[in-house]
Short mmCIF file of C-alpha atoms in Angstrom, two decimals:
data_model
loop_
_atom_site.label_atom_id
_atom_site.label_comp_id
_atom_site.label_asym_id
_atom_site.label_seq_id
_atom_site.Cartn_x
_atom_site.Cartn_y
_atom_site.Cartn_z
CA UNK A 1 23.32 26.18 30.29
CA UNK A 2 23.65 22.58 29.79
CA UNK A 3 20.53 21.73 31.55
CA UNK A 4 18.59 24.14 29.35
CA UNK A 5 20.09 22.51 26.33
CA UNK A 6 19.33 18.91 27.37
CA UNK A 7 15.83 19.88 28.44
CA UNK A 8 15.22 21.68 25.07
CA UNK A 9 16.71 18.47 23.31
CA UNK A 10 14.30 16.31 25.34
CA UNK A 11 11.37 18.31 24.70
CA UNK A 12 12.25 18.07 20.83
CA UNK A 13 12.72 14.45 20.92
CA UNK A 14 9.54 13.71 22.61
CA UNK A 15 7.54 15.77 19.97
CA UNK A 16 9.58 14.19 17.06
CA UNK A 17 9.75 10.76 18.25
CA UNK A 18 6.22 10.27 19.68
CA UNK A 19 3.63 8.99 17.28
CA UNK A 20 0.77 11.37 16.79
CA UNK A 21 -2.96 10.37 16.98
CA UNK A 22 -3.04 10.42 13.32
CA UNK A 23 -0.26 7.94 12.72
CA UNK A 24 -1.65 5.82 15.57
CA UNK A 25 -5.00 5.36 13.75
CA UNK A 26 -3.68 5.26 10.07
CA UNK A 27 -6.31 4.58 7.58
CA UNK A 28 -5.83 2.20 4.71
CA UNK A 29 -6.32 5.22 1.94
CA UNK A 30 -3.90 7.44 3.56
CA UNK A 31 -1.26 4.52 3.75
CA UNK A 32 -1.71 3.50 0.34
CA UNK A 33 -1.37 6.98 -1.22
CA UNK A 34 1.88 7.39 1.17
CA UNK A 35 3.53 4.19 -0.32
CA UNK A 36 2.30 3.94 -3.65
CA UNK A 37 2.03 5.82 -7.06
CA UNK A 38 -1.59 5.47 -7.43
CA UNK A 39 -2.70 8.85 -5.79
CA UNK A 40 -6.64 8.75 -5.46
CA UNK A 41 -9.09 10.41 -3.19
CA UNK A 42 -12.27 9.24 -1.39
CA UNK A 43 -13.08 6.12 0.36
CA UNK A 44 -11.61 2.86 -0.74
CA UNK A 45 -14.67 1.51 -1.83
CA UNK A 46 -15.00 4.34 -4.47
CA UNK A 47 -11.15 3.82 -5.62
CA UNK A 48 -11.78 1.37 -8.25
CA UNK A 49 -14.40 3.58 -10.03
CA UNK A 50 -12.32 6.68 -9.32
CA UNK A 51 -9.45 5.00 -11.11
CA UNK A 52 -11.31 4.88 -14.46
CA UNK A 53 -9.75 6.83 -17.18
CA UNK A 54 -6.87 7.82 -14.90
CA UNK A 55 -4.99 4.49 -14.09
CA UNK A 56 -5.21 1.20 -15.82
CA UNK A 57 -7.10 -1.79 -14.13
CA UNK A 58 -7.22 -5.32 -14.29
CA UNK A 59 -7.33 -8.67 -12.53
CA UNK A 60 -3.44 -9.68 -12.42
CA UNK A 61 -1.28 -8.72 -9.65
CA UNK A 62 1.66 -6.59 -10.09
CA UNK A 63 4.03 -5.31 -7.54
CA UNK A 64 3.47 -1.56 -6.92
CA UNK A 65 -0.43 -2.33 -7.77
CA UNK A 66 -3.18 -1.40 -5.24
CA UNK A 67 -5.69 -4.11 -4.67
CA UNK A 68 -9.09 -2.59 -4.30
CA UNK A 69 -11.93 -4.28 -2.20
CA UNK A 70 -15.48 -3.38 -2.26
CA UNK A 71 -17.33 -2.25 0.48
CA UNK A 72 -19.36 -4.68 2.50
CA UNK A 73 -21.22 -4.81 5.59
CA UNK A 74 -18.29 -5.76 7.53
CA UNK A 75 -16.24 -3.29 5.76
CA UNK A 76 -18.45 -0.48 4.46
CA UNK A 77 -15.93 2.05 3.31
CA UNK A 78 -13.76 -0.87 1.60
CA UNK A 79 -10.25 -1.36 1.86
CA UNK A 80 -7.09 -1.00 -0.22
CA UNK A 81 -3.68 -2.58 0.02
CA UNK A 82 -0.38 -2.22 -2.08
CA UNK A 83 1.05 -5.37 -3.65
CA UNK A 84 4.58 -5.82 -2.39
CA UNK A 85 5.46 -8.81 -4.17
CA UNK A 86 3.87 -11.43 -6.51
CA UNK A 87 4.50 -15.07 -5.10
CA UNK A 88 2.13 -17.04 -7.78
CA UNK A 89 -0.88 -16.37 -9.51
CA UNK A 90 -3.00 -16.90 -6.54
CA UNK A 91 -0.70 -15.47 -3.54
CA UNK A 92 0.81 -12.01 -3.16
CA UNK A 93 2.11 -9.99 -0.40
CA UNK A 94 0.73 -6.75 0.48
CA UNK A 95 1.50 -3.75 2.53
CA UNK A 96 -1.82 -2.12 4.20
CA UNK A 97 -3.18 -0.41 6.99
CA UNK A 98 -6.23 -0.63 9.50
CA UNK A 99 -7.17 -4.29 8.84
CA UNK A 100 -5.90 -6.55 11.96
CA UNK A 101 -6.32 -3.65 14.14
CA UNK A 102 -7.24 0.13 14.19
CA UNK A 103 -4.50 1.93 12.50
CA UNK A 104 -2.32 -0.95 12.58
CA UNK A 105 0.43 -1.09 9.42
CA UNK A 106 1.23 -4.43 8.22
CA UNK A 107 3.90 -5.27 5.73
CA UNK A 108 4.36 -8.19 3.68
CA UNK A 109 1.41 -10.26 4.77
CA UNK A 110 -0.18 -12.88 2.43
CA UNK A 111 -3.22 -12.07 0.48
CA UNK A 112 -4.82 -15.18 -1.34
CA UNK A 113 -7.02 -15.41 -4.29
CA UNK A 114 -10.31 -17.68 -3.31
CA UNK A 115 -12.06 -16.98 -6.14
CA UNK A 116 -13.41 -19.79 -8.23
CA UNK A 117 -12.39 -17.88 -11.53
CA UNK A 118 -8.87 -16.84 -10.20
CA UNK A 119 -9.65 -13.32 -10.99
CA UNK A 120 -9.19 -12.10 -7.49
CA UNK A 121 -12.52 -11.19 -6.95
CA UNK A 122 -12.93 -12.97 -3.52
CA UNK A 123 -9.66 -12.69 -1.39
CA UNK A 124 -8.48 -13.60 2.02
CA UNK A 125 -6.05 -11.68 3.76
CA UNK A 126 -3.57 -12.43 6.77
CA UNK A 127 -5.43 -11.54 9.96
CA UNK A 128 -3.13 -11.15 12.90
CA UNK A 129 -5.68 -11.98 15.70
CA UNK A 130 -6.61 -15.45 14.23
CA UNK A 131 -2.78 -15.92 12.90
CA UNK A 132 -4.58 -17.07 9.64
CA UNK A 133 -5.41 -15.69 6.22
CA UNK A 134 -8.86 -14.81 7.62
CA UNK A 135 -12.21 -16.51 8.62
CA UNK A 136 -14.17 -14.81 5.41
CA UNK A 137 -13.24 -13.96 1.99
CA UNK A 138 -13.52 -10.30 1.04
CA UNK A 139 -14.72 -9.19 -2.37
CA UNK A 140 -12.49 -7.33 -4.60
CA UNK A 141 -12.60 -5.20 -7.88
CA UNK A 142 -9.18 -5.99 -8.98
CA UNK A 143 -5.96 -4.09 -9.19
CA UNK A 144 -5.28 -0.53 -9.96
CA UNK A 145 -1.81 -0.10 -11.92
CA UNK A 146 0.25 2.92 -11.28
CA UNK A 147 1.49 4.52 -14.56
CA UNK A 148 5.43 3.39 -13.69
CA UNK A 149 3.87 -0.31 -13.54
CA UNK A 150 1.81 -0.23 -16.40
CA UNK A 151 4.90 1.46 -18.31
CA UNK A 152 7.33 -1.30 -17.14
CA UNK A 153 4.84 -4.12 -18.05
CA UNK A 154 4.39 -2.79 -21.63
CA UNK A 155 7.99 -2.34 -22.21
CA UNK A 156 8.85 -5.93 -21.10
CA UNK A 157 6.16 -7.18 -23.37
CA UNK A 158 7.61 -5.34 -26.20
CA UNK A 159 10.98 -6.78 -25.51
CA UNK A 160 9.63 -10.06 -25.38
CA UNK A 161 7.60 -9.58 -28.51
#
């Protein structure tokens, strides 16, 4: 009886504790939807246009916003990452998946605005294999703000004004 109970527990634990193939190959879009209040569909390259009329968009980073990257030859489906913390006007910490390795989740990694205009249109992102903020800049559209972030920012402006 005890052997059966132990065997059943171990079988259950193996199913629950082991990552599934989907978890091992987590994509940036799936991860961004899981951890943010921005709920869009489509490839990452489409999020910026898909957000129009549903979410506010802009060029200033805010915690909780989604940074939407353009599609390029190197990343044809684009990329999305969630802002964890704003360090200053040109540095943020992001949470994202599938950047430094297939399905790899990274939390609190550096992203740097390297655009001439300071508008987050060219971004370098921490890349674990090189232990640097990347060898190339990636084009980005800007930030998609969840309604909760937009409401909080508006309330803060009203309180100051």
